[in-house]
Every structure is written in structure tokens, then in C-alpha cells.
Coordinates of C-alpha atoms in Angstrom, one line a residue:
M22 CA 0.5 -1.6 -15.1
L23 CA -2.5 -2.0 -12.7
N24 CA -3.5 1.5 -11.5
L25 CA -6.8 1.3 -9.6
Q26 CA -6.0 3.5 -6.6
G27 CA -9.0 5.3 -5.4
K28 CA -11.4 3.3 -7.6
H29 CA -14.6 1.7 -6.3
F30 CA -15.2 -2.0 -6.9
L31 CA -19.0 -2.1 -7.5
K32 CA -19.5 -4.4 -10.6
L33 CA -17.3 -6.0 -13.2
L34 CA -18.9 -3.9 -15.9
D35 CA -16.8 -1.0 -14.6
F36 CA -13.5 -2.7 -15.4
T37 CA -11.6 -3.6 -18.6
P38 CA -10.5 -7.1 -19.3
D39 CA -6.9 -6.0 -18.7
E40 CA -7.9 -4.6 -15.3
I41 CA -9.7 -7.8 -14.3
A42 CA -6.6 -9.8 -15.5
G43 CA -4.4 -7.5 -13.4
L44 CA -6.5 -8.1 -10.3
L45 CA -6.2 -11.9 -10.8
D46 CA -2.4 -11.6 -11.3
L47 CA -2.2 -9.6 -8.1
A48 CA -4.3 -12.1 -6.2
S49 CA -2.1 -14.9 -7.4
T50 CA 1.0 -13.0 -6.2
L51 CA -0.5 -12.2 -2.8
K52 CA -1.6 -15.9 -2.5
A53 CA 1.9 -17.1 -3.2
Q54 CA 3.3 -14.6 -0.6
K55 CA 0.8 -15.8 2.0
K56 CA 1.7 -19.4 1.4
A57 CA 5.3 -18.6 1.7
H58 CA 4.7 -16.5 4.9
I59 CA 6.0 -13.4 3.2
P60 CA 4.4 -10.3 4.9
H61 CA 2.6 -7.9 2.6
R62 CA 1.3 -5.2 5.0
M63 CA 1.2 -2.5 2.3
H64 CA -1.7 -0.6 3.9
E65 CA -0.4 -0.6 7.5
G66 CA -2.5 1.4 9.9
K67 CA -5.5 1.9 7.7
H68 CA -9.1 1.2 8.8
V69 CA -12.0 -0.3 6.8
A70 CA -15.7 -0.6 7.6
L71 CA -17.5 -3.9 6.7
I72 CA -21.2 -3.3 6.4
F73 CA -23.3 -6.6 6.3
E74 CA -27.0 -6.1 5.9
K75 CA -26.9 -9.8 4.8
T76 CA -24.8 -12.2 6.9
S77 CA -22.0 -14.2 5.4
T78 CA -19.3 -16.7 6.3
R79 CA -16.8 -16.5 3.3
T80 CA -17.2 -12.8 2.5
R81 CA -16.8 -11.6 6.1
C82 CA -13.9 -13.9 6.9
A83 CA -12.2 -13.1 3.6
F84 CA -12.4 -9.3 4.2
E85 CA -11.3 -9.5 7.8
V86 CA -8.3 -11.8 7.1
A87 CA -7.4 -9.9 4.0
A88 CA -7.5 -6.6 5.9
A89 CA -5.3 -8.0 8.7
D90 CA -2.8 -9.4 6.2
L91 CA -2.6 -5.9 4.6
G92 CA -1.9 -4.3 8.0
M93 CA -5.4 -2.9 8.4
H94 CA -8.0 -2.9 11.2
S95 CA -11.6 -3.8 10.2
T96 CA -14.8 -2.9 11.9
Y97 CA -17.7 -5.2 11.3
L98 CA -21.2 -3.7 11.3
D99 CA -23.9 -6.4 11.4
P100 CA -27.5 -5.9 10.3
S101 CA -28.4 -4.4 13.8
A102 CA -25.2 -2.4 14.2
S103 CA -25.9 0.6 12.0
Q104 CA -28.8 2.9 11.1
L105 CA -28.0 2.6 7.4
G106 CA -31.2 3.5 5.5
K107 CA -33.3 3.2 8.6
K108 CA -32.8 6.1 11.0
E109 CA -30.0 7.6 8.8
S110 CA -29.9 7.9 5.0
I111 CA -27.3 6.0 3.1
A112 CA -25.8 9.3 1.9
D113 CA -25.4 10.6 5.4
T114 CA -24.0 7.3 6.7
A115 CA -21.5 7.3 3.8
R116 CA -20.3 10.8 4.6
V117 CA -19.8 9.9 8.3
L118 CA -18.0 6.6 7.6
G119 CA -15.9 8.2 4.9
R120 CA -14.4 10.5 7.5
M121 CA -13.5 7.7 9.8
F122 CA -12.5 4.9 7.4
D123 CA -10.2 4.5 4.5
G124 CA -12.5 2.0 2.7
I125 CA -16.0 0.6 3.0
E126 CA -17.4 -2.9 2.1
Y127 CA -21.1 -3.3 1.6
R128 CA -23.0 -6.6 1.5
G129 CA -26.8 -6.2 1.3
F130 CA -29.7 -5.6 -1.0
G131 CA -30.1 -3.3 -3.9
Q132 CA -27.2 -2.2 -6.1
E133 CA -28.4 1.4 -5.5
N134 CA -27.2 1.1 -1.9
V135 CA -23.6 0.4 -2.7
D136 CA -23.7 2.9 -5.5
A137 CA -24.9 5.6 -3.0
L138 CA -22.1 4.7 -0.6
A139 CA -19.6 5.1 -3.4
K140 CA -21.1 8.4 -4.4
Y141 CA -21.0 10.1 -1.0
S142 CA -18.3 8.4 1.1
G143 CA -15.2 9.9 -0.6
V144 CA -13.3 6.6 -0.1
P145 CA -13.1 3.3 -2.1
V146 CA -16.2 1.2 -1.7
W147 CA -16.3 -2.6 -2.4
N148 CA -19.4 -4.6 -3.3
G149 CA -19.5 -7.7 -1.1
L150 CA -22.9 -8.8 -2.7
T151 CA -26.0 -7.1 -3.8
N152 CA -29.2 -8.5 -5.3
E153 CA -27.9 -7.7 -8.8
F154 CA -24.1 -8.3 -8.7
H155 CA -21.4 -10.3 -6.8
P156 CA -18.1 -9.2 -8.3
T157 CA -15.7 -10.4 -5.6
Q158 CA -17.1 -13.9 -6.0
I159 CA -16.4 -13.9 -9.8
L160 CA -12.8 -12.9 -9.2
A161 CA -12.4 -15.9 -6.9
D162 CA -14.1 -18.1 -9.5
F163 CA -11.9 -16.9 -12.3
L164 CA -8.7 -17.3 -10.3
T165 CA -9.8 -20.9 -9.5
I166 CA -10.5 -21.6 -13.2
Q167 CA -7.2 -20.1 -14.2
E168 CA -5.4 -22.2 -11.7
H169 CA -7.0 -25.5 -12.9
F170 CA -7.0 -24.8 -16.6
G171 CA -4.2 -22.4 -17.1
H172 CA -6.3 -19.8 -18.9
L173 CA -9.7 -18.1 -19.0
K174 CA -10.2 -17.3 -22.7
G175 CA -12.2 -20.0 -24.5
I176 CA -13.3 -21.7 -21.3
K177 CA -16.9 -22.9 -21.5
L178 CA -18.8 -22.2 -18.3
V179 CA -22.4 -23.5 -17.9
Y180 CA -24.5 -22.0 -15.1
C181 CA -27.4 -24.3 -14.1
G182 CA -30.3 -22.9 -12.2
D183 CA -31.8 -19.5 -11.5
A184 CA -29.7 -17.1 -13.7
R185 CA -31.8 -13.9 -13.0
Y186 CA -29.9 -12.6 -10.0
N187 CA -26.4 -11.7 -8.8
M188 CA -24.5 -14.9 -9.7
G189 CA -26.0 -15.5 -13.1
N190 CA -25.6 -11.8 -13.9
S191 CA -22.0 -11.5 -12.7
L192 CA -20.8 -14.7 -14.3
M193 CA -22.3 -13.6 -17.6
V194 CA -20.6 -10.2 -17.3
G195 CA -17.3 -11.8 -16.3
C196 CA -17.3 -14.3 -19.1
A197 CA -18.2 -11.6 -21.7
K198 CA -15.3 -9.5 -20.4
M199 CA -12.7 -12.3 -20.4
G200 CA -13.6 -14.0 -23.8
M201 CA -15.2 -17.1 -22.3
H202 CA -18.2 -19.1 -23.4
F203 CA -21.1 -18.5 -21.1
V204 CA -24.2 -20.7 -21.1
A205 CA -27.2 -20.0 -18.9
C206 CA -29.1 -23.3 -18.5
A207 CA -32.6 -22.8 -17.1
P208 CA -36.2 -22.5 -17.9
E209 CA -36.7 -19.4 -20.0
K210 CA -38.3 -17.4 -17.2
Y211 CA -35.0 -17.8 -15.2
F212 CA -32.8 -16.3 -17.9
P213 CA -30.9 -13.0 -17.1
D214 CA -32.4 -9.6 -17.7
P215 CA -32.6 -8.9 -21.4
A216 CA -31.1 -5.4 -21.1
L217 CA -28.0 -6.8 -19.3
V218 CA -27.8 -9.6 -21.9
Q219 CA -27.7 -7.0 -24.7
T220 CA -24.9 -5.1 -22.8
C221 CA -22.9 -8.3 -22.5
V222 CA -23.5 -9.2 -26.2
K223 CA -21.8 -5.9 -27.1
I224 CA -18.9 -6.7 -24.8
A225 CA -18.6 -10.2 -26.2
A226 CA -18.3 -8.9 -29.7
T227 CA -15.0 -7.2 -28.7
T228 CA -13.5 -10.1 -26.7
G229 CA -14.5 -13.3 -28.6
A230 CA -16.9 -14.4 -25.9
T231 CA -20.1 -16.2 -26.7
L232 CA -23.4 -16.1 -24.7
T233 CA -25.9 -19.0 -25.0
F234 CA -29.3 -19.5 -23.3
E235 CA -30.4 -23.1 -23.3
T236 CA -33.4 -24.9 -21.6
D237 CA -32.0 -28.5 -22.3
P238 CA -29.4 -29.2 -19.6
Y239 CA -27.8 -32.1 -21.5
K240 CA -27.4 -30.0 -24.6
A241 CA -26.1 -27.1 -22.5
V242 CA -23.3 -29.0 -20.8
S243 CA -21.8 -30.8 -23.8
G244 CA -18.1 -30.1 -23.8
A245 CA -18.3 -27.8 -20.7
D246 CA -15.2 -27.1 -18.8
V247 CA -17.1 -25.9 -15.8
I248 CA -20.6 -26.5 -14.5
Y249 CA -21.6 -23.9 -12.0
T250 CA -24.7 -23.8 -9.8
D251 CA -26.0 -21.9 -6.8
V252 CA -28.8 -22.3 -4.2
W253 CA -32.3 -22.1 -5.7
V254 CA -33.7 -19.6 -3.2
S255 CA -31.6 -16.4 -2.8
M256 CA -30.9 -14.7 0.6
G257 CA -33.9 -12.6 1.7
E258 CA -36.5 -14.5 -0.3
P259 CA -39.4 -16.1 1.6
E260 CA -39.4 -19.9 2.2
E261 CA -42.7 -20.1 0.3
V262 CA -40.9 -19.9 -3.0
W263 CA -39.2 -23.3 -2.4
A264 CA -42.0 -25.3 -3.9
E265 CA -42.0 -23.3 -7.2
R266 CA -38.2 -23.4 -7.5
I267 CA -38.0 -27.1 -6.8
H268 CA -40.6 -27.8 -9.4
D269 CA -39.0 -25.6 -12.0
L270 CA -35.3 -26.3 -11.3
L271 CA -35.1 -29.9 -10.3
P272 CA -34.4 -30.9 -13.9
Y273 CA -31.4 -28.7 -13.7
Q274 CA -29.9 -30.3 -10.6
V275 CA -26.2 -31.0 -11.1
N276 CA -25.8 -34.8 -10.7
Q277 CA -23.3 -37.3 -11.9
S278 CA -25.3 -38.0 -15.0
L279 CA -25.0 -34.3 -16.0
M280 CA -21.3 -34.3 -15.2
D281 CA -20.8 -37.4 -17.3
A282 CA -22.5 -35.8 -20.2
A283 CA -20.1 -32.8 -20.0
G284 CA -17.0 -35.1 -20.1
P285 CA -14.0 -35.9 -17.9
Q286 CA -12.5 -32.5 -18.3
C287 CA -15.4 -30.8 -16.6
R288 CA -15.1 -29.3 -13.1
F289 CA -17.9 -28.5 -10.7
M290 CA -18.1 -25.1 -9.0
H291 CA -20.5 -23.5 -6.4
C292 CA -20.2 -20.2 -4.6
L293 CA -21.5 -21.9 -1.4
P294 CA -23.3 -22.6 0.9
A295 CA -24.6 -25.6 -0.9
F296 CA -27.6 -27.9 -0.1
H297 CA -25.9 -31.1 -1.2
D298 CA -26.8 -33.3 1.9
L299 CA -28.8 -33.3 5.1
G300 CA -26.1 -31.4 7.2
T301 CA -28.1 -28.2 7.5
T302 CA -31.4 -27.4 9.2
T303 CA -32.8 -26.1 5.8
G304 CA -31.7 -29.4 4.1
V305 CA -33.6 -31.4 6.8
K306 CA -36.7 -29.3 6.3
I307 CA -36.6 -29.7 2.6
R308 CA -36.2 -33.5 3.0
E309 CA -39.2 -33.6 5.4
K310 CA -41.4 -31.5 3.1
Y311 CA -40.3 -32.5 -0.4
G312 CA -38.5 -35.8 0.0
L313 CA -35.1 -34.6 -1.4
D314 CA -31.7 -35.5 0.0
A315 CA -30.1 -32.8 -2.1
M316 CA -31.2 -29.8 -4.1
E317 CA -29.0 -27.9 -6.6
V318 CA -26.2 -30.5 -6.5
T319 CA -26.0 -34.1 -5.4
D320 CA -23.6 -35.1 -2.7
D321 CA -21.6 -37.4 -5.0
V322 CA -20.8 -34.6 -7.3
F323 CA -20.1 -32.1 -4.5
E324 CA -17.6 -34.5 -2.9
S325 CA -16.1 -35.8 -6.1
P326 CA -12.6 -35.1 -7.5
A327 CA -14.2 -32.9 -10.1
S328 CA -15.4 -30.5 -7.4
I329 CA -13.2 -27.5 -6.9
V330 CA -15.5 -25.6 -4.6
F331 CA -13.1 -25.3 -1.7
D332 CA -10.3 -24.0 -3.9
E333 CA -12.9 -21.5 -5.0
A334 CA -13.9 -20.7 -1.4
E335 CA -10.2 -20.1 -0.4
N336 CA -9.7 -17.8 -3.3
R337 CA -12.3 -15.4 -1.9
L338 CA -9.5 -14.3 0.5
H339 CA -6.8 -13.8 -2.1
T340 CA -9.0 -12.0 -4.6
I341 CA -10.7 -9.7 -2.0
K342 CA -7.2 -8.9 -0.7
A343 CA -6.2 -8.0 -4.3
V344 CA -9.2 -5.7 -4.7
M345 CA -8.4 -3.8 -1.4
A346 CA -4.7 -3.7 -2.1
A347 CA -5.2 -2.3 -5.5
T348 CA -7.9 0.3 -4.9
L349 CA -6.7 1.8 -1.6
P350 CA -4.3 4.7 -2.0
L351 CA -0.8 3.7 -0.9
E352 CA 0.0 7.0 1.0

């Protein structure tokens, strides 16, 4: 029985494998209800605050639609709409918002910010992304993998690229929790934090998961069920780091040759947005400066039948809805 009422959703390390599986099951149920046009307004009349210090398409839309589907009103606070950490401390802001809202989502910078909101607000707080973790994305990823493969345990997921930040960290944690085989494929200096690796090694010992760190992309992807990548420069980083990242990570670009090396069973995933063509101003600038038509993934892979990125994007809605539905008190 899933009982998470009143609990914060800050990182997957805080949840047991059974609780994560329960959230995925709830997301699947809520998804089926939405497809069948069955109302599920279980939190009618509640109000949630959505704090975005970093802008977003999928996370914002998923939280707003999910809140509406659950019968709630959402208030969006963009980077200029609150004094969080500027003219008012996070602790003070949390105590104000906690008296007006039933739950708070935070998407921004350090994990310490969302932790402080959780400590002082008195209501459930949900991590929409920090520099260190992105747990709602991992739930969407795992629901998608479960839908395509029928299970999570034993799935081999290879993350190609910069594995030092929120996506590499969170995928490693999630795979360790759910008994999956996680491979970080990157130059050594782009491997996850050793302390977090050791934490995940201990978790993996109890779930049957494996953690591998490999610099050779073709060796890494052999037999992979999923190849996953993300943009090479994270939100908030200066443009000047592009040259270094392109130099270091171009050998880890997900192209058709790498997919072929994995095998026909392999699916491609990306948390989006992706620089796979020249359809963005950043993509055009990269082409002009570095002569590349694509960066972390080529367009033929992104648009191929093996790509399940839009299933993954849709599932942000259903998994975020499950998190809010499960953690908000029902009274």
C-alpha cells in the first residue's frame, strides 16, 4: 500500500524501491484514467505554488496540467516573480508560502534550496530540478522503459555524456534502487561524484543492480536496452564551456553507428530539449562556430523508430501527477 501523504519528493535516495514502484503504478493508473476521460480530481480546491528559478517547458506544463487534472489551482512564480533568496531568505519565503499553499514545487539551482523549502514550509515540497538531482524526470523515464520493455529489473541503461550533474546522478540512483544495470559512458573527468557512487554501490548490493563506468562508448553500449543522453552544457552554465564539452564529448555522440553496436532491441532516450538539428538558435550558432549539424544526438537517431523521447516527455505529466496525488494529504 502506497502511503506517502505529507512526504516531500526531493530525491530518489529518500524512497524505497517499493515506493518508487508504487508511484509508477499510480502514474500508470492515472494515465489510463486520463486517456479514458475518467475524472480524478482527488485534491479538489487545493492550491500549489510552482517556483521556477530556471525556466522549463515540460516541467512547467506537466505540473500545471497535472494540478488541474487533480482539481487544484496552480500559481506560477517565474525567476522575476519572487524574492526567493534575494530580498527574502528561502526559510522566510517557505514559511509564507506554506501558509498559503498546500504544496510547493521548486526548479532551480542548489539542492540546498529545495531542502530548505521542505524544512520550513510545513507542506509537501517537490523537486522539479536542481543542479544535483532531477527525480521527476527519472520517474517519467522509468515509466517509459516499463511500458516498452514490460519491466525495469535487469534493464541495461547506458548514459552517454556528462554524468556529473542532475541527470547522470539521478539515473544512477534510480537504476541502483530498481535493480537495473547502469553504465556511465564518458571521459573519466565526467563520471559522477565518487561519494554518490559509493552510496549507490551500497544500494545496488541490496537490489541486484550493477554500476559500470566506461570510457569506450562501443564497449559501453554492447547489449544495451536503452542509450540515454542529455545536452552537453547544463542550464546556467556559460556559453564559453561549449568548446571544451564538444572536444571532450563528441566521441560520445549518440549516432546510428552507436545504436547499431547496441543491437536492434535498443531504444534511445533524452530528457529534452535536444540539439539534434538546426531548428534552434543555439543549434545554428553551434553550426556557425563549430561546423556541427547536431551535438549529443544525430537527427537520424532522434527521429528513428528506436527513439521514444516523446513517450518519455508525455510521461512527465503522468508521473508528476502521481507524485502530487500521493504526497498531498487527502483531507
